[in-house]
JSON list of C-alpha atoms in Angstrom, two decimals:
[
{"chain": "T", "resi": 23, "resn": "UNK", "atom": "CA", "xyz": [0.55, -19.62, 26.19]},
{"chain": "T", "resi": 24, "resn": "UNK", "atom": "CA", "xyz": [4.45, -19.62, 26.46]},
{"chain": "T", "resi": 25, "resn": "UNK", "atom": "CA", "xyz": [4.21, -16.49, 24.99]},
{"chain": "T", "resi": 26, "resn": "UNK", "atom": "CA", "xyz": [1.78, -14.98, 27.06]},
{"chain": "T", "resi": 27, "resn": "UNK", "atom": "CA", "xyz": [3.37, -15.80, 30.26]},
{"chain": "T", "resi": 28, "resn": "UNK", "atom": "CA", "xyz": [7.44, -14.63, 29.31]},
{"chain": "T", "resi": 29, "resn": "UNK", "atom": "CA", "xyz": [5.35, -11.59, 28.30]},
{"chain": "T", "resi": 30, "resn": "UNK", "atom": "CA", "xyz": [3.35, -10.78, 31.47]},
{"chain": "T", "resi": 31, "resn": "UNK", "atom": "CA", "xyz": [6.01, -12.02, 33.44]},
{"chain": "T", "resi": 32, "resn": "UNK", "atom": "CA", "xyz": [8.64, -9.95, 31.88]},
{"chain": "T", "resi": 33, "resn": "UNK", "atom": "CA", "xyz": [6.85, -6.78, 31.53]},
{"chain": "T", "resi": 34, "resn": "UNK", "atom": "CA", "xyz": [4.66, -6.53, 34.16]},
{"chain": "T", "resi": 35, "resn": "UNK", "atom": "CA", "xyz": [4.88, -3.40, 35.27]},
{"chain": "T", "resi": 36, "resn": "UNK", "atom": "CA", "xyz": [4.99, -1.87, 31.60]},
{"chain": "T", "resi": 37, "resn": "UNK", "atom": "CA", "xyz": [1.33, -3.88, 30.86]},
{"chain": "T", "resi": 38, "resn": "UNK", "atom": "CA", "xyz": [0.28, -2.96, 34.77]},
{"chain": "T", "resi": 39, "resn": "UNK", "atom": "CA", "xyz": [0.83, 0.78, 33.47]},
{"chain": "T", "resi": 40, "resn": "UNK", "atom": "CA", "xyz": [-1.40, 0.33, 30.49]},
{"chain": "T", "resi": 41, "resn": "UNK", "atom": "CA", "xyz": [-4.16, -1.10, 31.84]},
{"chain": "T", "resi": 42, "resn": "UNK", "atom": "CA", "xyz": [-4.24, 1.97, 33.91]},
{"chain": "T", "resi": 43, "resn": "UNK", "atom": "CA", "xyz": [-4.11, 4.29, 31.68]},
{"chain": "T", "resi": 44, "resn": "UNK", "atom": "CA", "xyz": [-6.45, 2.54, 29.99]},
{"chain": "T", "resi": 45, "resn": "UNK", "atom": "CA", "xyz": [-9.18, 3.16, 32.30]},
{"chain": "T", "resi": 46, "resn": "UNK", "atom": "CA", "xyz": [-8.17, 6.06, 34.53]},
{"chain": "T", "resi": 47, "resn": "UNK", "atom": "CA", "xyz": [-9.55, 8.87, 31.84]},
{"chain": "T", "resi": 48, "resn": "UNK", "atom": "CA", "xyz": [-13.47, 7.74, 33.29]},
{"chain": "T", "resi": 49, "resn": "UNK", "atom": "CA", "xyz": [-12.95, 8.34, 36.86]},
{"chain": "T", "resi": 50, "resn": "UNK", "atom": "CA", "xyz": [-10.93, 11.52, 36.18]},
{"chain": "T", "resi": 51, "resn": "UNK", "atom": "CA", "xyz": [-13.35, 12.89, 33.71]},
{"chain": "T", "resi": 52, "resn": "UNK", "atom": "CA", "xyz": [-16.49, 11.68, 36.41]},
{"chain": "T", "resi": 53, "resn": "UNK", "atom": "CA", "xyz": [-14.68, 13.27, 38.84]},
{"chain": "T", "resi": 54, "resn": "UNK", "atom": "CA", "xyz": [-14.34, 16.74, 36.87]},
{"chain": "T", "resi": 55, "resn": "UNK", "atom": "CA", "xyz": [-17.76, 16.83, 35.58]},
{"chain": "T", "resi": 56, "resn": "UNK", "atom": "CA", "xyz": [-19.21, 16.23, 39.58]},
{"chain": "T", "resi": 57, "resn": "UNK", "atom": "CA", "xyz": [-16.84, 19.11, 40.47]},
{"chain": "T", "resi": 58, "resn": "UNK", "atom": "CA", "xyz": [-17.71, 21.09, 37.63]},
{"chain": "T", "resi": 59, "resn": "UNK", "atom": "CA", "xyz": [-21.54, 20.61, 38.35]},
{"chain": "T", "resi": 60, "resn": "UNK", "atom": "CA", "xyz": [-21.57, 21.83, 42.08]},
{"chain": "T", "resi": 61, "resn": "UNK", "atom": "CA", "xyz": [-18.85, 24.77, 40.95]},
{"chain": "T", "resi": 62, "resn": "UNK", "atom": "CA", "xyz": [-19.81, 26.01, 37.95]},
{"chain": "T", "resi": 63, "resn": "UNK", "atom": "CA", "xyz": [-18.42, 29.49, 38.41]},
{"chain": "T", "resi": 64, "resn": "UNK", "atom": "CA", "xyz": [-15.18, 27.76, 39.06]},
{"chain": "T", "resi": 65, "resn": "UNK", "atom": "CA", "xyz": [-12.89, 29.24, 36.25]},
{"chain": "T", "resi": 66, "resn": "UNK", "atom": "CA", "xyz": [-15.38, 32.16, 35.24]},
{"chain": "T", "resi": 67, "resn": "UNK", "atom": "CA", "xyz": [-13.14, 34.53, 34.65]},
{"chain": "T", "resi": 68, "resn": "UNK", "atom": "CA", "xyz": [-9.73, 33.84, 35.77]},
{"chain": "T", "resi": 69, "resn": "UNK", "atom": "CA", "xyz": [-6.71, 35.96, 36.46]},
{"chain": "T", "resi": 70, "resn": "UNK", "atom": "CA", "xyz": [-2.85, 35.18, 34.52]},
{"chain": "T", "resi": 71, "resn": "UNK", "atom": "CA", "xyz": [-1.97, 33.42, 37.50]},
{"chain": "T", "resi": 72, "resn": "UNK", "atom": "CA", "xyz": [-5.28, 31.09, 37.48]},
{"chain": "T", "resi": 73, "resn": "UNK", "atom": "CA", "xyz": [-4.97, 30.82, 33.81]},
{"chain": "T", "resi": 74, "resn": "UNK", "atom": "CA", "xyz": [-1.02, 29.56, 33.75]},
{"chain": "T", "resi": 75, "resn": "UNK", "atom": "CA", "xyz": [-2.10, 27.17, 36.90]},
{"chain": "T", "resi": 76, "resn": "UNK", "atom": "CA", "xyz": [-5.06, 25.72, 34.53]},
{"chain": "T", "resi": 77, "resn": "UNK", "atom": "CA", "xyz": [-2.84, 24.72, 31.98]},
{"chain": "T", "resi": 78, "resn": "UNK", "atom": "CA", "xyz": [-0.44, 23.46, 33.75]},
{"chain": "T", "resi": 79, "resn": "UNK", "atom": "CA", "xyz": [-3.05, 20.95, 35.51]},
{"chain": "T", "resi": 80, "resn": "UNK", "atom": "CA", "xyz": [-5.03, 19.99, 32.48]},
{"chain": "T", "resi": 81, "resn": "UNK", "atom": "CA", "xyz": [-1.26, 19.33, 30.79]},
{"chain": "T", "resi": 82, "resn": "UNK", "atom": "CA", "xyz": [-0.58, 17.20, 34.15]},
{"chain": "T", "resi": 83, "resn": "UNK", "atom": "CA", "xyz": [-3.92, 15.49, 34.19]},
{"chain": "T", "resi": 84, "resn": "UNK", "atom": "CA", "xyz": [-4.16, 14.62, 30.43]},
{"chain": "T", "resi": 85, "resn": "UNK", "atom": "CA", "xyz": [-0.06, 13.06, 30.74]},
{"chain": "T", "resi": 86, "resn": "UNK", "atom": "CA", "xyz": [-1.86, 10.95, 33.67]},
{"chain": "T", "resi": 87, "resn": "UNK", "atom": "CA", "xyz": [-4.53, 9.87, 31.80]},
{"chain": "T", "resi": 88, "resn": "UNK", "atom": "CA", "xyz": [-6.95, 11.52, 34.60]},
{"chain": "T", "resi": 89, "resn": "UNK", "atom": "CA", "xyz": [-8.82, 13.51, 32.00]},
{"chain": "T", "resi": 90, "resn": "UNK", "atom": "CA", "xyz": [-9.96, 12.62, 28.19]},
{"chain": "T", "resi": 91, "resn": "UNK", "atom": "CA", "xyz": [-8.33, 14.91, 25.48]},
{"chain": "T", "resi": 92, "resn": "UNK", "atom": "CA", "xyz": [-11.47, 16.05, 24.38]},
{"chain": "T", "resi": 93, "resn": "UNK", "atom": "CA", "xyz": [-13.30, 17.00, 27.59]},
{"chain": "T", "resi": 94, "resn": "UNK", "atom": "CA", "xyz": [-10.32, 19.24, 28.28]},
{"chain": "T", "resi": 95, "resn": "UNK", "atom": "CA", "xyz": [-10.81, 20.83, 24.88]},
{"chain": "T", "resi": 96, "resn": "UNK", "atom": "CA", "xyz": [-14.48, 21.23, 25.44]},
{"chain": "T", "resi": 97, "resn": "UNK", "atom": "CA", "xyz": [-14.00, 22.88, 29.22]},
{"chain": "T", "resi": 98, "resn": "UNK", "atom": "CA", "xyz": [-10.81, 25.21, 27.88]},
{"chain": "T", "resi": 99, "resn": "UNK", "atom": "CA", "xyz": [-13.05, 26.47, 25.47]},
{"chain": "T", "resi": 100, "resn": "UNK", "atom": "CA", "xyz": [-16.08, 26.92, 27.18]},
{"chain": "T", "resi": 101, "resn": "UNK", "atom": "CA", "xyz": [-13.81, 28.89, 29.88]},
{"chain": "T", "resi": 102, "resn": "UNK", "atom": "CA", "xyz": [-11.28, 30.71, 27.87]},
{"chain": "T", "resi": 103, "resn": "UNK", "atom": "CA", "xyz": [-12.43, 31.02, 24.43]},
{"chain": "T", "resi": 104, "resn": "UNK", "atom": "CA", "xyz": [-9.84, 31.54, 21.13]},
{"chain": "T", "resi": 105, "resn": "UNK", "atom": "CA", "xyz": [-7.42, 33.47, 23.67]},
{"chain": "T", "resi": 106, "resn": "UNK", "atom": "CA", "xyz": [-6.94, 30.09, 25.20]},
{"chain": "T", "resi": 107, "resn": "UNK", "atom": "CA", "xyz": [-6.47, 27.62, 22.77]},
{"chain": "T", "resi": 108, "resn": "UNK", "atom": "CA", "xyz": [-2.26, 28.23, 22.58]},
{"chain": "T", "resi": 109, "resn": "UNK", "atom": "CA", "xyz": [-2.65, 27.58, 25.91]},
{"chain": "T", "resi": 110, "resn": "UNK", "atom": "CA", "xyz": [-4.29, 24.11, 24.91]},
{"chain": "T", "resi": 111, "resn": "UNK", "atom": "CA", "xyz": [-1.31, 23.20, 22.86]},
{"chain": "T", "resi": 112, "resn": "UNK", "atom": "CA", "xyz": [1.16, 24.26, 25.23]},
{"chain": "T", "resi": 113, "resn": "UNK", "atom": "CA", "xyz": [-0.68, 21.59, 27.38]},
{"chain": "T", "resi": 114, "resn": "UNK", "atom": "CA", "xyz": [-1.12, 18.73, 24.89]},
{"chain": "T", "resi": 115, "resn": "UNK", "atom": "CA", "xyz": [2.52, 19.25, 24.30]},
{"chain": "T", "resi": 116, "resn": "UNK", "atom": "CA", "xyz": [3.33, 18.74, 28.11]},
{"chain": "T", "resi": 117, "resn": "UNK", "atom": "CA", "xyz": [1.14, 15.96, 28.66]},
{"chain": "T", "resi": 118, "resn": "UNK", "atom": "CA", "xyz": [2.68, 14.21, 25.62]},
{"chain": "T", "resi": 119, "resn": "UNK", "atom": "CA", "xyz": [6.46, 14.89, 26.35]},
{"chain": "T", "resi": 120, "resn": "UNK", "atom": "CA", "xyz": [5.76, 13.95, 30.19]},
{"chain": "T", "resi": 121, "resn": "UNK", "atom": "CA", "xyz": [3.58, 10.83, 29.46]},
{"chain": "T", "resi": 122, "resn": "UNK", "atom": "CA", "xyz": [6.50, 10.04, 26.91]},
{"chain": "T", "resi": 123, "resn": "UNK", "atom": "CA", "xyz": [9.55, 10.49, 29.63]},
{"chain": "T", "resi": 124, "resn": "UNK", "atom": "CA", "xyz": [7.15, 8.04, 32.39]},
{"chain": "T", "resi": 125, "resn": "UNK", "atom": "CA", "xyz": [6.75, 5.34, 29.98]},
{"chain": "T", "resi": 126, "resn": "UNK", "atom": "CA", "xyz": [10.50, 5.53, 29.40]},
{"chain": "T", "resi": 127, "resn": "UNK", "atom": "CA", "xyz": [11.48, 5.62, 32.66]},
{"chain": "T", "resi": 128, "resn": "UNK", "atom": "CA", "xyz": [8.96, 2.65, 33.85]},
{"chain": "T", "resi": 129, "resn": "UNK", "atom": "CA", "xyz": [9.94, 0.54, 30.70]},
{"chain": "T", "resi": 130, "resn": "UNK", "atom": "CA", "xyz": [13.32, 0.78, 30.34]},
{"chain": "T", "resi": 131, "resn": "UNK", "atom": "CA", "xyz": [13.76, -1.00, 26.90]},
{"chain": "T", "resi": 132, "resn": "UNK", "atom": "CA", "xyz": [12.46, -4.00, 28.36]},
{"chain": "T", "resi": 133, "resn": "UNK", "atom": "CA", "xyz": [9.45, -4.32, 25.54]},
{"chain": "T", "resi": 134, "resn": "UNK", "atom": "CA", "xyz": [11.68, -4.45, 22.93]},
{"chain": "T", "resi": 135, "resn": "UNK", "atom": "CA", "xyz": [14.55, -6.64, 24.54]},
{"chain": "T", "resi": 136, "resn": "UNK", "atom": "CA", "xyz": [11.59, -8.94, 24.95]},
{"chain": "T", "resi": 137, "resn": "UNK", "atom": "CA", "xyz": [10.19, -8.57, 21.25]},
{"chain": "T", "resi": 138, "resn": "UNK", "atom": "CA", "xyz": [13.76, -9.41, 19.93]},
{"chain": "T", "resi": 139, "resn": "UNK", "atom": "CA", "xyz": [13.16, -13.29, 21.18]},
{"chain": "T", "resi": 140, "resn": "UNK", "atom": "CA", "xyz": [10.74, -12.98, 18.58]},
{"chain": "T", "resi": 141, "resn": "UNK", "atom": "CA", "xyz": [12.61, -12.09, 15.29]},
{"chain": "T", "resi": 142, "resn": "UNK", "atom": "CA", "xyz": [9.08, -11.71, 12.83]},
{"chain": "T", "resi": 143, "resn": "UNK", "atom": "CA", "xyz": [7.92, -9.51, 15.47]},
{"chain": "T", "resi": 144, "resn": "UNK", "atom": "CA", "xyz": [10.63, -7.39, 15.91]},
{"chain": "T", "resi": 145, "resn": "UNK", "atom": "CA", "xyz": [11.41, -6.87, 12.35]},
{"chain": "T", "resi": 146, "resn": "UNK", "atom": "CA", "xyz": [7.94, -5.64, 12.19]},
{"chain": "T", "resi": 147, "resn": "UNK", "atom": "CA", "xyz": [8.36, -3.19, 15.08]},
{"chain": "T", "resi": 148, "resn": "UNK", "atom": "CA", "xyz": [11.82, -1.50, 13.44]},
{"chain": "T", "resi": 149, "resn": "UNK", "atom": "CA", "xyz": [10.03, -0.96, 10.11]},
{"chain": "T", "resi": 150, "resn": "UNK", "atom": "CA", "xyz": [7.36, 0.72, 11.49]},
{"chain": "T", "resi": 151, "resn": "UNK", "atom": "CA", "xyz": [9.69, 2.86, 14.20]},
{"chain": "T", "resi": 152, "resn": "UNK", "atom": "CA", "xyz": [11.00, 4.15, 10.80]},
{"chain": "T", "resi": 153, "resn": "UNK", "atom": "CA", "xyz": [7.88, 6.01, 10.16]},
{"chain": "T", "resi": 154, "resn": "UNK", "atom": "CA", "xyz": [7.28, 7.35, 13.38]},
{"chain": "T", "resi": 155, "resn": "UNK", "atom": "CA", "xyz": [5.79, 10.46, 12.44]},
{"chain": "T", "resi": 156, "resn": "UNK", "atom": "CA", "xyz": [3.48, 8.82, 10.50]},
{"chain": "T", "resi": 157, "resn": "UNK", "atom": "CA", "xyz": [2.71, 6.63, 12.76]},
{"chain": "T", "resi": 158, "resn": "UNK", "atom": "CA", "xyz": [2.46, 8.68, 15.47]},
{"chain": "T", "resi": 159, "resn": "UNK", "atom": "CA", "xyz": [-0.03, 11.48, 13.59]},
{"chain": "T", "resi": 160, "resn": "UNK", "atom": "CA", "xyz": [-2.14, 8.75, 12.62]},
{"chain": "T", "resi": 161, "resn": "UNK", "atom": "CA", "xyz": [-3.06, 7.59, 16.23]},
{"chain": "T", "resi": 162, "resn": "UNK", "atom": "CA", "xyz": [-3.51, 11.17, 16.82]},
{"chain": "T", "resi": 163, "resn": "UNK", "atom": "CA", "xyz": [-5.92, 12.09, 13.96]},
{"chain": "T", "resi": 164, "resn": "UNK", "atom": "CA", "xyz": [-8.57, 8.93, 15.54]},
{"chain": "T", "resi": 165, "resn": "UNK", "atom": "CA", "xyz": [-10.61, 10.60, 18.35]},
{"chain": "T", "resi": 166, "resn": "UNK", "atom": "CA", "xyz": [-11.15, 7.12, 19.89]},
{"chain": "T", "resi": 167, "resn": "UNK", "atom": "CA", "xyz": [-7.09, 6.69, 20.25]},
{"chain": "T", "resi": 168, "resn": "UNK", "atom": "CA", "xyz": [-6.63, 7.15, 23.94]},
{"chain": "T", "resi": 169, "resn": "UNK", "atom": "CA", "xyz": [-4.15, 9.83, 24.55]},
{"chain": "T", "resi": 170, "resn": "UNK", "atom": "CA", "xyz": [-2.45, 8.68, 27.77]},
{"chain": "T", "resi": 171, "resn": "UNK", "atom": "CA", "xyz": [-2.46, 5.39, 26.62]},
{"chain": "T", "resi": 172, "resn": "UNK", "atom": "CA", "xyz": [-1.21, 5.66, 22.85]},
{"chain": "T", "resi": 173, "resn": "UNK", "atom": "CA", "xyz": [1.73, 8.16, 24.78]},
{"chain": "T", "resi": 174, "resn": "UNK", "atom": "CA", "xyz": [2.72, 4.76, 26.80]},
{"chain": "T", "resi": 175, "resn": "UNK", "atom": "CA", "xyz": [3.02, 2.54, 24.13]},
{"chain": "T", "resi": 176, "resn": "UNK", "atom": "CA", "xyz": [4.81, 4.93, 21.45]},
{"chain": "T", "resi": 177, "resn": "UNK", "atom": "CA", "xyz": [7.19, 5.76, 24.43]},
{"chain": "T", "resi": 178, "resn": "UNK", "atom": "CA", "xyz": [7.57, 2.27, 24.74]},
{"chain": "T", "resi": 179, "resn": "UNK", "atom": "CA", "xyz": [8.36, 1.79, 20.99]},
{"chain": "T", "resi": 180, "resn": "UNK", "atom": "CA", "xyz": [11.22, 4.82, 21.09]},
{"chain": "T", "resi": 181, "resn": "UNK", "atom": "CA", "xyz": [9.66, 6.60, 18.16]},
{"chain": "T", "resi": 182, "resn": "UNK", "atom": "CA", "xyz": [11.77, 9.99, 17.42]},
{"chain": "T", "resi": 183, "resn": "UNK", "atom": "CA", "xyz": [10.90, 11.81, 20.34]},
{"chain": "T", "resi": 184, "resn": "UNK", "atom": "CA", "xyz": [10.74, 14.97, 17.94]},
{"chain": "T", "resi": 185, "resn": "UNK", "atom": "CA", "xyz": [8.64, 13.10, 15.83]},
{"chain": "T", "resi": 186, "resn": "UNK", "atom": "CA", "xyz": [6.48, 12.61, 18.61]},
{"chain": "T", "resi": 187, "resn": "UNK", "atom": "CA", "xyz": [5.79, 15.81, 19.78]},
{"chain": "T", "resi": 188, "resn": "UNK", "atom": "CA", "xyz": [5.69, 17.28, 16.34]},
{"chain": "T", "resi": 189, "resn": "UNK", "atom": "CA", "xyz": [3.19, 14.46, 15.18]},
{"chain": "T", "resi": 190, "resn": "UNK", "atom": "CA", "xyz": [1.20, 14.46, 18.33]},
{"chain": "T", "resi": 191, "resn": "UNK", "atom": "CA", "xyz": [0.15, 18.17, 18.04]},
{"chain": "T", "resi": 192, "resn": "UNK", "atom": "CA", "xyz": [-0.35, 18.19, 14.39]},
{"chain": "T", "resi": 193, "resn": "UNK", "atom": "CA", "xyz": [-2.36, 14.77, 14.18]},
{"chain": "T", "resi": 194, "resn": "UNK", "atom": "CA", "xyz": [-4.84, 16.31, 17.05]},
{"chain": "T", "resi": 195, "resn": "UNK", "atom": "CA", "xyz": [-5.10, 19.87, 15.75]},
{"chain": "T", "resi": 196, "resn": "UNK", "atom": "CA", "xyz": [-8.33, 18.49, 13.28]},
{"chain": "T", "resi": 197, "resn": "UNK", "atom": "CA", "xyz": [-10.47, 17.24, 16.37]},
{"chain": "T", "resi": 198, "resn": "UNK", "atom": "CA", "xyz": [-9.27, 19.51, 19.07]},
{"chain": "T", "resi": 199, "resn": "UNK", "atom": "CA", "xyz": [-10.47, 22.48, 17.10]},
{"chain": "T", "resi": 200, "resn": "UNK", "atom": "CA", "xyz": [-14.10, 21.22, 15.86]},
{"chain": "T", "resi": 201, "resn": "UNK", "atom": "CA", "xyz": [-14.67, 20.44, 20.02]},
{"chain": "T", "resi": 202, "resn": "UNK", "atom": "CA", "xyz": [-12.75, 23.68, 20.81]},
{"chain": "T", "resi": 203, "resn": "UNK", "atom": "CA", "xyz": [-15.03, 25.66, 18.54]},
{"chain": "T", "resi": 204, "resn": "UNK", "atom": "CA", "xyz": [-18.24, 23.71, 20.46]},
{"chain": "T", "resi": 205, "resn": "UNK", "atom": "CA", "xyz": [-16.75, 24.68, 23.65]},
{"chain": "T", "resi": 206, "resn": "UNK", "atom": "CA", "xyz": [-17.24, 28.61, 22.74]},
{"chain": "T", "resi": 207, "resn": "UNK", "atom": "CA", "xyz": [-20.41, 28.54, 21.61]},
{"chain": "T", "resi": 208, "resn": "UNK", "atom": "CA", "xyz": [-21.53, 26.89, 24.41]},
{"chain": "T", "resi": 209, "resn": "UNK", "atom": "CA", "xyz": [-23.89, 28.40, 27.16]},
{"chain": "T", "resi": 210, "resn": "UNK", "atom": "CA", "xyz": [-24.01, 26.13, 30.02]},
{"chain": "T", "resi": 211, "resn": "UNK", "atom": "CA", "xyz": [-20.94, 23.89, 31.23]},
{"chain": "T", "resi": 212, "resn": "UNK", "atom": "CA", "xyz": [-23.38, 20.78, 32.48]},
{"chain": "T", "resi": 213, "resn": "UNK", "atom": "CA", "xyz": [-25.12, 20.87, 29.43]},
{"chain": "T", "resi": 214, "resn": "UNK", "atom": "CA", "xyz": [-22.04, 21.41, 27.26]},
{"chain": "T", "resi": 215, "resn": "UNK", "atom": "CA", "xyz": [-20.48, 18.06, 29.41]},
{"chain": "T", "resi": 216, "resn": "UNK", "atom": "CA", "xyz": [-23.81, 16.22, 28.94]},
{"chain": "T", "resi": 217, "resn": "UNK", "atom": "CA", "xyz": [-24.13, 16.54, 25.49]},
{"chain": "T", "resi": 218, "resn": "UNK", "atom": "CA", "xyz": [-21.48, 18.48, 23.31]},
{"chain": "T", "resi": 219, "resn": "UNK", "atom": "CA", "xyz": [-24.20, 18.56, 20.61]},
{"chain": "T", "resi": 220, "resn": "UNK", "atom": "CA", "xyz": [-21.71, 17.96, 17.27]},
{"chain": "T", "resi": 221, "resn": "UNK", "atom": "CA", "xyz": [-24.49, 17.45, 15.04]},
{"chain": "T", "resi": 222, "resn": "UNK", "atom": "CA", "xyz": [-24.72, 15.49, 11.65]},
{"chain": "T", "resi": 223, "resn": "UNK", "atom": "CA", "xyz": [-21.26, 17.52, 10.40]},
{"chain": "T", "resi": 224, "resn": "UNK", "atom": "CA", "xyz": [-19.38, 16.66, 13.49]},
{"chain": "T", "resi": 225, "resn": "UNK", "atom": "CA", "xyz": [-19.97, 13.12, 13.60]},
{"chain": "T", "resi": 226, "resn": "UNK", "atom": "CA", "xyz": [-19.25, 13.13, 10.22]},
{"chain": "T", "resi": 227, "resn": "UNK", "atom": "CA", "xyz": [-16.21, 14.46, 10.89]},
{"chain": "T", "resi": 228, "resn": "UNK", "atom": "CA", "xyz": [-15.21, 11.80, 13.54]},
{"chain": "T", "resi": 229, "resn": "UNK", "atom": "CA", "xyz": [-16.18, 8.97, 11.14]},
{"chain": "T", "resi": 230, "resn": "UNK", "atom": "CA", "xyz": [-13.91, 10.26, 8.59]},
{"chain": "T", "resi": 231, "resn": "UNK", "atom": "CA", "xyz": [-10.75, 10.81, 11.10]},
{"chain": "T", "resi": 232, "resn": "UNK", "atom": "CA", "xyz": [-11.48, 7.16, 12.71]},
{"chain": "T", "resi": 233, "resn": "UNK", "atom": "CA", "xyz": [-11.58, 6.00, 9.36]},
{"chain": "T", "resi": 234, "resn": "UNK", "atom": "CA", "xyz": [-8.19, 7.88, 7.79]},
{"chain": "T", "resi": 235, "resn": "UNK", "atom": "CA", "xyz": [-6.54, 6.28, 10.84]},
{"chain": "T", "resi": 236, "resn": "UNK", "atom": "CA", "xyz": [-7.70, 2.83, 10.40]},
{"chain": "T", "resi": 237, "resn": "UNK", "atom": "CA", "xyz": [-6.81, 2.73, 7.00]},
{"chain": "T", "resi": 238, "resn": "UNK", "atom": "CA", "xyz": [-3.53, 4.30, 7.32]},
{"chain": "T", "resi": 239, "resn": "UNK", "atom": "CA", "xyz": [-2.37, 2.21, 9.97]},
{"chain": "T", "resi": 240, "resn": "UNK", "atom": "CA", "xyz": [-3.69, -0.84, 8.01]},
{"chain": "T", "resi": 241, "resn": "UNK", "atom": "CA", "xyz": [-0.99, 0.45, 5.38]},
{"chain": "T", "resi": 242, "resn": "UNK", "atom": "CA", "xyz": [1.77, 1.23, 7.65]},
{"chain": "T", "resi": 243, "resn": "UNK", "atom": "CA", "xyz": [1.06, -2.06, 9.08]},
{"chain": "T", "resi": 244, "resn": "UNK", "atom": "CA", "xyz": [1.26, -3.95, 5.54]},
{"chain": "T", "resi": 245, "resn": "UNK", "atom": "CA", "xyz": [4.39, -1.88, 4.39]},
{"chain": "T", "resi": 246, "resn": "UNK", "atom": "CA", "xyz": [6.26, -2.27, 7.25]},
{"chain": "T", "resi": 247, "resn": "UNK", "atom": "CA", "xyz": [5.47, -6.18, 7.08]},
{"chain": "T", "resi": 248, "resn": "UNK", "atom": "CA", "xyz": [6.95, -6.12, 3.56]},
{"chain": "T", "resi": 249, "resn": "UNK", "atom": "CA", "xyz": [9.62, -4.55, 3.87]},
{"chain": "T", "resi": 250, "resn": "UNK", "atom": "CA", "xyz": [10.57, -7.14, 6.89]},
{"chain": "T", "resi": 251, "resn": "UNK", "atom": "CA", "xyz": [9.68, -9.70, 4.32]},
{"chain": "T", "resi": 252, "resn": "UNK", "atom": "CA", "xyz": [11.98, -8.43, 1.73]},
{"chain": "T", "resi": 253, "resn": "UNK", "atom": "CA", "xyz": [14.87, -8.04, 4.59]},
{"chain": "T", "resi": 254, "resn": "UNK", "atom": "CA", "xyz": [14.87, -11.30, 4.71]},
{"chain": "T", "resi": 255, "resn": "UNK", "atom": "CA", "xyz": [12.29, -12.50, 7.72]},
{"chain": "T", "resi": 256, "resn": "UNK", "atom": "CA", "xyz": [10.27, -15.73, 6.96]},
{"chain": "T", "resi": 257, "resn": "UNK", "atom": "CA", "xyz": [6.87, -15.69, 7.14]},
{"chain": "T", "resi": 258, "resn": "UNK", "atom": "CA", "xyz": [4.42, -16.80, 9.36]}
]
């Protein structure tokens, strides 16, 4: 309970910020699809100017956790087809570098000043900040990872900002272009929001990606606990 409180009391507004971003992505996406529903000619076809604007709001909206990852994916590809989807990484990167400089600037080290009253812990932490990229492209790959959220804490870690970035767009690439690809073939944006219809091979496909990310932070997880181990760090 000592814990507990030093932590809350220490980092509140880092854990405020989470819990946030944590649940913000429902009433953003709500609020999209009710838009989306009464406007559905909305972003039928849009000029350079409209198009550059788009981005830069879903980029904005996904670094604010006001929109999930893949309901972007699914609307920018219902909307824009192939022609848009370097548009879609120009906006993943944004949200990711933005969402990355917040946490930062909200934070201020204070997470891990805190974690270093707790030496097992913090060992722990260092290890695993030395394989940031995998670390990073593994909560990524999972489609149930939230974006905003994972952005926080990783910022919050000070992973390799490169790393990041690089990591972040690779490690959602998999996903974003199985819902990208539903988003074109789609014929109706309320139906295509109610029910993306993946099918037997696409929820295979998200078992297998929740599953490779499980596992491999399981072993990141164990590795970097043994190599704090063999450091020198008691155990438990």
């Amino acid at each position: 309970m000592t814990f507990l409180r030093e932590l809350f009391h220490k980092n509140a507004s880092t854990l405020l910020s989470m819990i946030l971003l944590a649940g913000l992505p429902f009433v953003g996406s709500s609020s999209l699809g009710f838009l989306l529903y009464n406007n559905q000619d909305l972003l039928q076809d849009p000029t350079l100017l409209q198009g550059v604007l788009y981005f830069l709001v879903i980029g904005l909206a996904m670094a604010f956790s006001l929109m999930h990852t893949t309901l972007a994916v699914l609307i920018t590809g219902f909307y824009f087809g192939w022609p848009g989807f370097p548009g879609m990484l120009v906006a993943y990167t944004l949200a990711a570098l933005i969402g990355y400089q917040i946490a930062s600037s909200l934070d201020h080290g204070k997470m891990l000043t805190f974690l270093r009253h707790f030496p097992k812990a913090d060992a722990v932490m260092r290890e695993m900040k030395a394989d940031s990229w995998q670390l990073v492209f593994l909560l990524r790959i999972s489609p149930v990872t939230p974006f905003a959220l994972m952005t926080f804490i990783l910022a919050v870690m000070e992973v390799n900002r490169r790393h990041f970035l690089l990591a972040s767009v690779v490690g959602m690439l998999p996903r974003s272009l199985f819902f990208y690809w539903l988003g074109t073939k789609a014929q109706d944006i309320v139906l295509l929001l109610r029910d993306p219809g993946t099918g037997t091979v696409g929820k295979i496909l998200v078992i297998v990606l929740v599953i490779v990310s499980f596992f491999g932070l399981y072993y990141l997880f164990s590795r970097a606990m043994q190599r704090a181990l063999s450091k020198g760090i008691p155990k438990a």
